[in-house]
mmCIF file of N, CA and C in Angstrom:
data_model
loop_
_atom_site.group_PDB
_atom_site.id
_atom_site.type_symbol
_atom_site.label_atom_id
_atom_site.label_comp_id
_atom_site.label_asym_id
_atom_site.label_seq_id
_atom_site.Cartn_x
_atom_site.Cartn_y
_atom_site.Cartn_z
ATOM 1 N N LEU A 1 -5.550 35.910 4.377
ATOM 2 C CA LEU A 1 -6.378 35.715 3.215
ATOM 3 C C LEU A 1 -7.744 35.132 3.569
ATOM 4 N N SER A 2 -7.723 34.186 4.515
ATOM 5 C CA SER A 2 -8.972 33.567 4.913
ATOM 6 C C SER A 2 -9.881 34.564 5.635
ATOM 7 N N ARG A 3 -9.336 35.290 6.580
ATOM 8 C CA ARG A 3 -10.122 36.274 7.327
ATOM 9 C C ARG A 3 -10.681 37.356 6.429
ATOM 10 N N ALA A 4 -9.934 37.714 5.377
ATOM 11 C CA ALA A 4 -10.384 38.734 4.443
ATOM 12 C C ALA A 4 -11.291 38.198 3.350
ATOM 13 N N ALA A 5 -11.500 36.875 3.377
ATOM 14 C CA ALA A 5 -12.268 36.157 2.322
ATOM 15 C C ALA A 5 -11.752 36.576 0.921
ATOM 16 N N ALA A 6 -10.439 36.603 0.798
ATOM 17 C CA ALA A 6 -9.804 36.999 -0.462
ATOM 18 C C ALA A 6 -9.391 35.858 -1.338
ATOM 19 N N SER A 7 -9.436 34.631 -0.834
ATOM 20 C CA SER A 7 -9.031 33.499 -1.659
ATOM 21 C C SER A 7 -10.021 32.363 -1.435
ATOM 22 N N ARG A 8 -10.233 31.629 -2.484
ATOM 23 C CA ARG A 8 -11.194 30.504 -2.412
ATOM 24 C C ARG A 8 -10.520 29.160 -2.424
ATOM 25 N N ALA A 9 -9.220 29.116 -2.743
ATOM 26 C CA ALA A 9 -8.514 27.834 -2.834
ATOM 27 C C ALA A 9 -7.061 28.048 -2.475
ATOM 28 N N ALA A 10 -6.494 27.108 -1.687
ATOM 29 C CA ALA A 10 -5.091 27.202 -1.327
ATOM 30 C C ALA A 10 -4.543 25.810 -0.977
ATOM 31 N N ILE A 11 -3.272 25.638 -1.147
ATOM 32 C CA ILE A 11 -2.622 24.379 -0.801
ATOM 33 C C ILE A 11 -1.160 24.638 -0.463
ATOM 34 N N ASP A 12 -0.633 23.827 0.466
ATOM 35 C CA ASP A 12 0.777 23.987 0.804
ATOM 36 C C ASP A 12 1.578 23.316 -0.299
ATOM 37 N N LEU A 13 2.826 23.728 -0.452
ATOM 38 C CA LEU A 13 3.667 23.148 -1.519
ATOM 39 C C LEU A 13 4.715 22.196 -1.018
ATOM 40 N N SER A 14 4.391 21.498 0.085
ATOM 41 C CA SER A 14 5.336 20.563 0.664
ATOM 42 C C SER A 14 5.668 19.392 -0.251
ATOM 43 N N ASP A 15 4.800 19.117 -1.240
ATOM 44 C CA ASP A 15 5.081 18.045 -2.207
ATOM 45 C C ASP A 15 5.425 18.554 -3.576
ATOM 46 N N GLY A 16 5.752 19.854 -3.652
ATOM 47 C CA GLY A 16 6.185 20.446 -4.902
ATOM 48 C C GLY A 16 5.127 21.309 -5.566
ATOM 49 N N LEU A 17 5.569 22.295 -6.327
ATOM 50 C CA LEU A 17 4.684 23.217 -7.006
ATOM 51 C C LEU A 17 3.814 22.469 -8.028
ATOM 52 N N ALA A 18 4.391 21.562 -8.789
ATOM 53 C CA ALA A 18 3.621 20.789 -9.789
ATOM 54 C C ALA A 18 2.475 20.040 -9.095
ATOM 55 N N ASP A 19 2.785 19.407 -7.998
ATOM 56 C CA ASP A 19 1.786 18.674 -7.278
ATOM 57 C C ASP A 19 0.661 19.586 -6.806
ATOM 58 N N GLY A 20 1.033 20.732 -6.232
ATOM 59 C CA GLY A 20 0.014 21.674 -5.746
ATOM 60 C C GLY A 20 -0.838 22.219 -6.843
ATOM 61 N N VAL A 21 -0.249 22.562 -7.966
ATOM 62 C CA VAL A 21 -0.992 23.073 -9.102
ATOM 63 C C VAL A 21 -1.994 22.016 -9.599
ATOM 64 N N ARG A 22 -1.502 20.782 -9.731
ATOM 65 C CA ARG A 22 -2.318 19.712 -10.211
ATOM 66 C C ARG A 22 -3.530 19.467 -9.246
ATOM 67 N N ARG A 23 -3.240 19.401 -7.964
ATOM 68 C CA ARG A 23 -4.324 19.151 -6.995
ATOM 69 C C ARG A 23 -5.353 20.259 -6.939
ATOM 70 N N LEU A 24 -4.919 21.525 -6.986
ATOM 71 C CA LEU A 24 -5.855 22.617 -7.009
ATOM 72 C C LEU A 24 -6.727 22.577 -8.264
ATOM 73 N N ALA A 25 -6.081 22.345 -9.382
ATOM 74 C CA ALA A 25 -6.861 22.328 -10.642
ATOM 75 C C ALA A 25 -7.849 21.190 -10.670
ATOM 76 N N GLU A 26 -7.394 20.005 -10.217
ATOM 77 C CA GLU A 26 -8.332 18.847 -10.182
ATOM 78 C C GLU A 26 -9.507 19.105 -9.280
ATOM 79 N N ALA A 27 -9.273 19.686 -8.110
ATOM 80 C CA ALA A 27 -10.333 19.923 -7.142
ATOM 81 C C ALA A 27 -11.350 20.958 -7.675
ATOM 82 N N ALA A 28 -10.822 21.939 -8.429
ATOM 83 C CA ALA A 28 -11.690 23.012 -8.932
ATOM 84 C C ALA A 28 -12.252 22.719 -10.328
ATOM 85 N N GLY A 29 -11.743 21.699 -11.012
ATOM 86 C CA GLY A 29 -12.248 21.405 -12.337
ATOM 87 C C GLY A 29 -11.819 22.441 -13.324
ATOM 88 N N CYS A 30 -10.562 22.938 -13.199
ATOM 89 C CA CYS A 30 -10.073 23.979 -14.063
ATOM 90 C C CYS A 30 -8.659 23.616 -14.546
ATOM 91 N N GLY A 31 -8.038 24.549 -15.178
ATOM 92 C CA GLY A 31 -6.610 24.389 -15.563
ATOM 93 C C GLY A 31 -5.810 25.552 -15.042
ATOM 94 N N MET A 32 -4.549 25.507 -15.231
ATOM 95 C CA MET A 32 -3.675 26.608 -14.816
ATOM 96 C C MET A 32 -2.542 26.838 -15.827
ATOM 97 N N ARG A 33 -2.231 28.104 -16.023
ATOM 98 C CA ARG A 33 -1.139 28.452 -16.905
ATOM 99 C C ARG A 33 -0.148 29.281 -16.082
ATOM 100 N N LEU A 34 1.020 28.686 -15.863
ATOM 101 C CA LEU A 34 2.061 29.346 -15.108
ATOM 102 C C LEU A 34 3.101 29.989 -16.002
ATOM 103 N N ASP A 35 3.758 31.023 -15.495
ATOM 104 C CA ASP A 35 4.803 31.712 -16.219
ATOM 105 C C ASP A 35 6.128 31.352 -15.583
ATOM 106 N N ALA A 36 6.945 30.595 -16.307
ATOM 107 C CA ALA A 36 8.224 30.123 -15.802
ATOM 108 C C ALA A 36 9.098 31.291 -15.321
ATOM 109 N N ALA A 37 9.063 32.401 -16.039
ATOM 110 C CA ALA A 37 9.922 33.540 -15.673
ATOM 111 C C ALA A 37 9.489 34.193 -14.372
ATOM 112 N N ALA A 38 8.233 33.976 -13.947
ATOM 113 C CA ALA A 38 7.740 34.544 -12.710
ATOM 114 C C ALA A 38 8.075 33.741 -11.465
ATOM 115 N N LEU A 39 8.483 32.468 -11.649
ATOM 116 C CA LEU A 39 8.793 31.623 -10.486
ATOM 117 C C LEU A 39 9.987 32.156 -9.735
ATOM 118 N N PRO A 40 9.871 32.392 -8.449
ATOM 119 C CA PRO A 40 10.983 32.952 -7.654
ATOM 120 C C PRO A 40 12.012 31.880 -7.285
ATOM 121 N N ILE A 41 12.996 31.669 -8.141
ATOM 122 C CA ILE A 41 14.044 30.690 -7.866
ATOM 123 C C ILE A 41 15.271 31.440 -7.383
ATOM 124 N N ASP A 42 15.693 31.110 -6.178
ATOM 125 C CA ASP A 42 16.826 31.827 -5.576
ATOM 126 C C ASP A 42 18.111 31.647 -6.391
ATOM 127 N N PRO A 43 18.921 32.688 -6.555
ATOM 128 C CA PRO A 43 20.166 32.576 -7.297
ATOM 129 C C PRO A 43 21.076 31.488 -6.777
ATOM 130 N N ALA A 44 21.104 31.273 -5.475
ATOM 131 C CA ALA A 44 21.973 30.201 -4.904
ATOM 132 C C ALA A 44 21.444 28.858 -5.357
ATOM 133 N N ALA A 45 20.149 28.668 -5.420
ATOM 134 C CA ALA A 45 19.583 27.382 -5.932
ATOM 135 C C ALA A 45 19.939 27.178 -7.377
ATOM 136 N N ARG A 46 19.876 28.244 -8.162
ATOM 137 C CA ARG A 46 20.272 28.143 -9.571
ATOM 138 C C ARG A 46 21.744 27.730 -9.681
ATOM 139 N N ALA A 47 22.608 28.276 -8.834
ATOM 140 C CA ALA A 47 24.044 27.940 -8.884
ATOM 141 C C ALA A 47 24.256 26.490 -8.523
ATOM 142 N N VAL A 48 23.588 25.985 -7.528
ATOM 143 C CA VAL A 48 23.697 24.592 -7.114
ATOM 144 C C VAL A 48 23.283 23.690 -8.260
ATOM 145 N N CYS A 49 22.116 24.020 -8.862
ATOM 146 C CA CYS A 49 21.636 23.213 -9.991
ATOM 147 C C CYS A 49 22.590 23.198 -11.116
ATOM 148 N N ALA A 50 23.184 24.365 -11.426
ATOM 149 C CA ALA A 50 24.176 24.441 -12.506
ATOM 150 C C ALA A 50 25.376 23.553 -12.189
ATOM 151 N N ALA A 51 25.838 23.607 -10.956
ATOM 152 C CA ALA A 51 26.990 22.762 -10.562
ATOM 153 C C ALA A 51 26.715 21.303 -10.685
ATOM 154 N N LEU A 52 25.438 20.909 -10.438
ATOM 155 C CA LEU A 52 25.039 19.511 -10.481
ATOM 156 C C LEU A 52 24.518 19.085 -11.848
ATOM 157 N N GLY A 53 24.430 20.019 -12.772
ATOM 158 C CA GLY A 53 23.918 19.707 -14.091
ATOM 159 C C GLY A 53 22.411 19.458 -14.111
ATOM 160 N N ILE A 54 21.714 20.095 -13.239
ATOM 161 C CA ILE A 54 20.255 19.917 -13.089
ATOM 162 C C ILE A 54 19.535 21.154 -13.619
ATOM 163 N N ASP A 55 18.458 20.985 -14.282
ATOM 164 C CA ASP A 55 17.624 22.096 -14.786
ATOM 165 C C ASP A 55 16.991 22.768 -13.575
ATOM 166 N N PRO A 56 17.286 24.003 -13.250
ATOM 167 C CA PRO A 56 16.720 24.671 -12.048
ATOM 168 C C PRO A 56 15.192 24.824 -12.124
ATOM 169 N N MET A 57 14.644 24.948 -13.320
ATOM 170 C CA MET A 57 13.197 25.079 -13.469
ATOM 171 C C MET A 57 12.515 23.770 -13.116
ATOM 172 N N ALA A 58 13.047 22.675 -13.648
ATOM 173 C CA ALA A 58 12.440 21.377 -13.348
ATOM 174 C C ALA A 58 12.578 21.039 -11.883
ATOM 175 N N ALA A 59 13.711 21.364 -11.302
ATOM 176 C CA ALA A 59 13.898 21.106 -9.864
ATOM 177 C C ALA A 59 12.979 21.942 -8.999
ATOM 178 N N SER A 60 12.722 23.189 -9.423
ATOM 179 C CA SER A 60 11.868 24.039 -8.601
ATOM 180 C C SER A 60 10.390 23.614 -8.633
ATOM 181 N N VAL A 61 9.932 23.116 -9.770
ATOM 182 C CA VAL A 61 8.530 22.710 -9.843
ATOM 183 C C VAL A 61 8.311 21.304 -9.294
ATOM 184 N N ALA A 62 9.352 20.422 -9.334
ATOM 185 C CA ALA A 62 9.185 19.059 -8.897
ATOM 186 C C ALA A 62 9.534 18.876 -7.458
ATOM 187 N N GLY A 63 10.447 19.698 -6.920
ATOM 188 C CA GLY A 63 10.927 19.511 -5.568
ATOM 189 C C GLY A 63 9.868 19.762 -4.512
ATOM 190 N N GLY A 64 10.062 19.188 -3.357
ATOM 191 C CA GLY A 64 9.137 19.361 -2.246
ATOM 192 C C GLY A 64 9.732 20.101 -1.089
ATOM 193 N N ASP A 65 9.077 20.028 0.030
ATOM 194 C CA ASP A 65 9.518 20.704 1.243
ATOM 195 C C ASP A 65 9.595 22.194 1.086
ATOM 196 N N ASP A 66 8.770 22.752 0.198
ATOM 197 C CA ASP A 66 8.715 24.196 0.056
ATOM 198 C C ASP A 66 7.625 24.688 1.009
ATOM 199 N N TYR A 67 8.028 25.420 2.018
ATOM 200 C CA TYR A 67 7.079 25.834 3.049
ATOM 201 C C TYR A 67 6.418 27.140 2.577
ATOM 202 N N GLU A 68 5.646 26.980 1.522
ATOM 203 C CA GLU A 68 4.918 28.104 0.948
ATOM 204 C C GLU A 68 3.512 27.657 0.598
ATOM 205 N N LEU A 69 2.664 28.634 0.328
ATOM 206 C CA LEU A 69 1.310 28.373 -0.118
ATOM 207 C C LEU A 69 1.076 28.773 -1.538
ATOM 208 N N LEU A 70 0.330 27.980 -2.246
ATOM 209 C CA LEU A 70 -0.164 28.310 -3.557
ATOM 210 C C LEU A 70 -1.644 28.616 -3.356
ATOM 211 N N PHE A 71 -2.089 29.777 -3.840
ATOM 212 C CA PHE A 71 -3.504 30.102 -3.688
ATOM 213 C C PHE A 71 -4.018 30.877 -4.863
ATOM 214 N N THR A 72 -5.325 30.897 -5.021
ATOM 215 C CA THR A 72 -5.956 31.614 -6.128
ATOM 216 C C THR A 72 -6.765 32.759 -5.566
ATOM 217 N N VAL A 73 -6.866 33.780 -6.391
ATOM 218 C CA VAL A 73 -7.672 34.959 -6.051
ATOM 219 C C VAL A 73 -8.525 35.268 -7.257
ATOM 220 N N PRO A 74 -9.858 35.061 -7.115
ATOM 221 C CA PRO A 74 -10.755 35.459 -8.220
ATOM 222 C C PRO A 74 -10.673 36.970 -8.499
ATOM 223 N N ALA A 75 -10.870 37.313 -9.764
ATOM 224 C CA ALA A 75 -10.814 38.755 -10.142
ATOM 225 C C ALA A 75 -11.697 39.634 -9.291
ATOM 226 N N ARG A 76 -12.869 39.132 -8.967
ATOM 227 C CA ARG A 76 -13.811 39.965 -8.173
ATOM 228 C C ARG A 76 -13.351 40.182 -6.723
ATOM 229 N N LEU A 77 -12.327 39.457 -6.293
ATOM 230 C CA LEU A 77 -11.845 39.582 -4.899
ATOM 231 C C LEU A 77 -10.457 40.259 -4.834
ATOM 232 N N ARG A 78 -10.022 40.805 -5.937
ATOM 233 C CA ARG A 78 -8.658 41.438 -5.898
ATOM 234 C C ARG A 78 -8.548 42.562 -4.947
ATOM 235 N N GLY A 79 -9.590 43.365 -4.748
ATOM 236 C CA GLY A 79 -9.518 44.445 -3.800
ATOM 237 C C GLY A 79 -9.313 43.919 -2.381
ATOM 238 N N ARG A 80 -10.068 42.861 -2.037
ATOM 239 C CA ARG A 80 -9.887 42.275 -0.710
ATOM 240 C C ARG A 80 -8.482 41.694 -0.580
ATOM 241 N N PHE A 81 -7.994 41.072 -1.652
ATOM 242 C CA PHE A 81 -6.657 40.490 -1.615
ATOM 243 C C PHE A 81 -5.608 41.609 -1.378
ATOM 244 N N ARG A 82 -5.726 42.703 -2.127
ATOM 245 C CA ARG A 82 -4.738 43.800 -1.929
ATOM 246 C C ARG A 82 -4.737 44.309 -0.471
ATOM 247 N N ALA A 83 -5.911 44.439 0.127
ATOM 248 C CA ALA A 83 -6.014 44.893 1.510
ATOM 249 C C ALA A 83 -5.401 43.845 2.449
ATOM 250 N N ALA A 84 -5.645 42.600 2.219
ATOM 251 C CA ALA A 84 -5.067 41.536 3.049
ATOM 252 C C ALA A 84 -3.563 41.480 2.897
ATOM 253 N N ARG A 85 -3.095 41.607 1.657
ATOM 254 C CA ARG A 85 -1.638 41.547 1.401
ATOM 255 C C ARG A 85 -0.897 42.685 2.092
ATOM 256 N N ALA A 86 -1.519 43.820 2.209
ATOM 257 C CA ALA A 86 -0.868 44.972 2.886
ATOM 258 C C ALA A 86 -0.577 44.669 4.323
ATOM 259 N N ASN A 87 -1.357 43.754 4.913
ATOM 260 C CA ASN A 87 -1.197 43.388 6.333
ATOM 261 C C ASN A 87 -0.459 42.069 6.531
ATOM 262 N N MET A 88 -0.113 41.367 5.487
ATOM 263 C CA MET A 88 0.528 40.049 5.608
ATOM 264 C C MET A 88 1.979 40.118 6.116
ATOM 265 N N GLY A 89 2.699 41.048 5.599
ATOM 266 C CA GLY A 89 4.109 41.132 5.965
ATOM 267 C C GLY A 89 4.957 40.033 5.329
ATOM 268 N N THR A 90 4.509 39.505 4.208
ATOM 269 C CA THR A 90 5.294 38.461 3.509
ATOM 270 C C THR A 90 5.215 38.731 2.018
ATOM 271 N N LEU A 91 6.176 38.202 1.323
ATOM 272 C CA LEU A 91 6.231 38.378 -0.146
ATOM 273 C C LEU A 91 5.212 37.474 -0.818
ATOM 274 N N VAL A 92 4.501 38.032 -1.808
ATOM 275 C CA VAL A 92 3.549 37.261 -2.594
ATOM 276 C C VAL A 92 3.979 37.453 -4.062
ATOM 277 N N THR A 93 3.993 36.351 -4.810
ATOM 278 C CA THR A 93 4.402 36.414 -6.214
ATOM 279 C C THR A 93 3.302 35.821 -7.087
ATOM 280 N N ARG A 94 2.886 36.598 -8.035
ATOM 281 C CA ARG A 94 1.860 36.085 -9.000
ATOM 282 C C ARG A 94 2.622 35.272 -10.039
ATOM 283 N N ILE A 95 2.279 33.967 -10.107
ATOM 284 C CA ILE A 95 3.021 33.097 -11.028
ATOM 285 C C ILE A 95 2.192 32.583 -12.203
ATOM 286 N N GLY A 96 0.894 32.894 -12.250
ATOM 287 C CA GLY A 96 0.079 32.406 -13.342
ATOM 288 C C GLY A 96 -1.379 32.777 -13.130
ATOM 289 N N VAL A 97 -2.171 32.082 -13.963
ATOM 290 C CA VAL A 97 -3.616 32.325 -13.982
ATOM 291 C C VAL A 97 -4.359 30.992 -14.033
ATOM 292 N N VAL A 98 -5.565 31.000 -13.518
ATOM 293 C CA VAL A 98 -6.493 29.863 -13.635
ATOM 294 C C VAL A 98 -7.184 29.971 -14.992
ATOM 295 N N THR A 99 -7.368 28.843 -15.646
ATOM 296 C CA THR A 99 -7.984 28.845 -16.948
ATOM 297 C C THR A 99 -9.220 27.902 -16.971
ATOM 298 N N ALA A 100 -10.103 28.139 -17.860
ATOM 299 C CA ALA A 100 -11.304 27.297 -17.989
ATOM 300 C C ALA A 100 -11.004 25.911 -18.502
ATOM 301 N N GLU A 101 -10.027 25.793 -19.424
ATOM 302 C CA GLU A 101 -9.681 24.480 -19.956
ATOM 303 C C GLU A 101 -8.865 23.733 -18.884
ATOM 304 N N SER A 102 -8.829 22.420 -18.997
ATOM 305 C CA SER A 102 -8.211 21.619 -17.950
ATOM 306 C C SER A 102 -6.740 21.398 -18.108
ATOM 307 N N SER A 103 -6.099 22.092 -18.981
ATOM 308 C CA SER A 103 -4.656 21.880 -19.209
ATOM 309 C C SER A 103 -3.819 22.565 -18.119
ATOM 310 N N LEU A 104 -2.607 21.989 -17.893
ATOM 311 C CA LEU A 104 -1.659 22.622 -16.971
ATOM 312 C C LEU A 104 -0.416 22.907 -17.785
ATOM 313 N N THR A 105 -0.062 24.178 -17.857
ATOM 314 C CA THR A 105 1.110 24.567 -18.660
ATOM 315 C C THR A 105 2.047 25.447 -17.903
ATOM 316 N N LEU A 106 3.308 25.292 -18.254
ATOM 317 C CA LEU A 106 4.369 26.147 -17.701
ATOM 318 C C LEU A 106 5.038 26.844 -18.863
ATOM 319 N N GLU A 107 4.512 28.042 -19.198
ATOM 320 C CA GLU A 107 4.978 28.766 -20.351
ATOM 321 C C GLU A 107 6.416 29.256 -20.144
ATOM 322 N N GLY A 108 7.229 29.050 -21.166
ATOM 323 C CA GLY A 108 8.627 29.439 -21.077
ATOM 324 C C GLY A 108 9.524 28.335 -20.591
ATOM 325 N N ALA A 109 8.998 27.152 -20.409
ATOM 326 C CA ALA A 109 9.777 26.009 -19.923
ATOM 327 C C ALA A 109 9.270 24.741 -20.625
ATOM 328 N N GLU A 110 9.488 24.722 -21.931
ATOM 329 C CA GLU A 110 9.020 23.604 -22.726
ATOM 330 C C GLU A 110 9.674 22.300 -22.242
ATOM 331 N N GLY A 111 8.934 21.245 -22.298
ATOM 332 C CA GLY A 111 9.507 19.965 -21.874
ATOM 333 C C GLY A 111 9.215 19.620 -20.433
ATOM 334 N N ILE A 112 8.693 20.580 -19.682
ATOM 335 C CA ILE A 112 8.372 20.273 -18.270
ATOM 336 C C ILE A 112 6.878 20.056 -18.196
ATOM 337 N N ASP A 113 6.525 18.814 -17.750
ATOM 338 C CA ASP A 113 5.085 18.413 -17.693
ATOM 339 C C ASP A 113 4.610 18.465 -16.283
ATOM 340 N N LEU A 114 3.804 19.475 -15.955
ATOM 341 C CA LEU A 114 3.310 19.658 -14.587
ATOM 342 C C LEU A 114 2.398 18.509 -14.128
ATOM 343 N N ARG A 115 1.872 17.714 -15.060
ATOM 344 C CA ARG A 115 0.997 16.625 -14.702
ATOM 345 C C ARG A 115 1.775 15.434 -14.099
ATOM 346 N N THR A 116 3.079 15.395 -14.321
ATOM 347 C CA THR A 116 3.832 14.181 -13.868
ATOM 348 C C THR A 116 4.848 14.460 -12.784
ATOM 349 N N LEU A 117 5.036 15.697 -12.391
ATOM 350 C CA LEU A 117 6.072 16.039 -11.406
ATOM 351 C C LEU A 117 5.479 16.240 -10.024
ATOM 352 N N GLY A 118 6.295 16.232 -9.003
ATOM 353 C CA GLY A 118 5.873 16.400 -7.628
ATOM 354 C C GLY A 118 6.004 15.077 -6.898
ATOM 355 N N PHE A 119 5.949 15.139 -5.585
ATOM 356 C CA PHE A 119 6.151 13.965 -4.782
ATOM 357 C C PHE A 119 4.788 13.231 -4.585
ATOM 358 N N ASP A 120 4.786 11.938 -4.765
ATOM 359 C CA ASP A 120 3.587 11.128 -4.572
ATOM 360 C C ASP A 120 3.807 10.145 -3.411
ATOM 361 N N HIS A 121 3.166 10.366 -2.304
ATOM 362 C CA HIS A 121 3.351 9.506 -1.115
ATOM 363 C C HIS A 121 2.943 8.081 -1.363
ATOM 364 N N PHE A 122 2.041 7.854 -2.311
ATOM 365 C CA PHE A 122 1.476 6.536 -2.507
ATOM 366 C C PHE A 122 2.048 5.808 -3.715
ATOM 367 N N GLN A 123 3.010 6.379 -4.370
ATOM 368 C CA GLN A 123 3.623 5.763 -5.554
ATOM 369 C C GLN A 123 4.437 4.573 -5.067
ATOM 370 N N SER A 124 4.312 3.429 -5.725
ATOM 371 C CA SER A 124 5.133 2.266 -5.344
ATOM 372 C C SER A 124 6.537 2.474 -5.852
ATOM 373 N N ARG A 125 7.499 2.132 -5.062
ATOM 374 C CA ARG A 125 8.898 2.376 -5.394
ATOM 375 C C ARG A 125 9.569 1.160 -5.959
#
């Protein structure tokens, strides 16, 4: 993505998707609207959550140690992105859009607040 100049912003998700979304939005002065149905949650993870009585959607956006990248692609760079993706050899999932307003929403998962989830290294315990 970097070599192809196809993305202008990226962050690793080691502290959770909610944390990554919040940090990218704050740095860019924008908002993000995610689609809960688009989040790639493994069926085995869903089964474990069900067995433990945990909401798999909340766990997937709040949990950390996800060795993945969250990145944005401006509309004008989609052609470059498609060319770069063809050479990546890895799965890419579109999970939402960047918005002009500063809100962070997870459509289809009411009650999950992206502004409060994710791991905070500096939070007092």
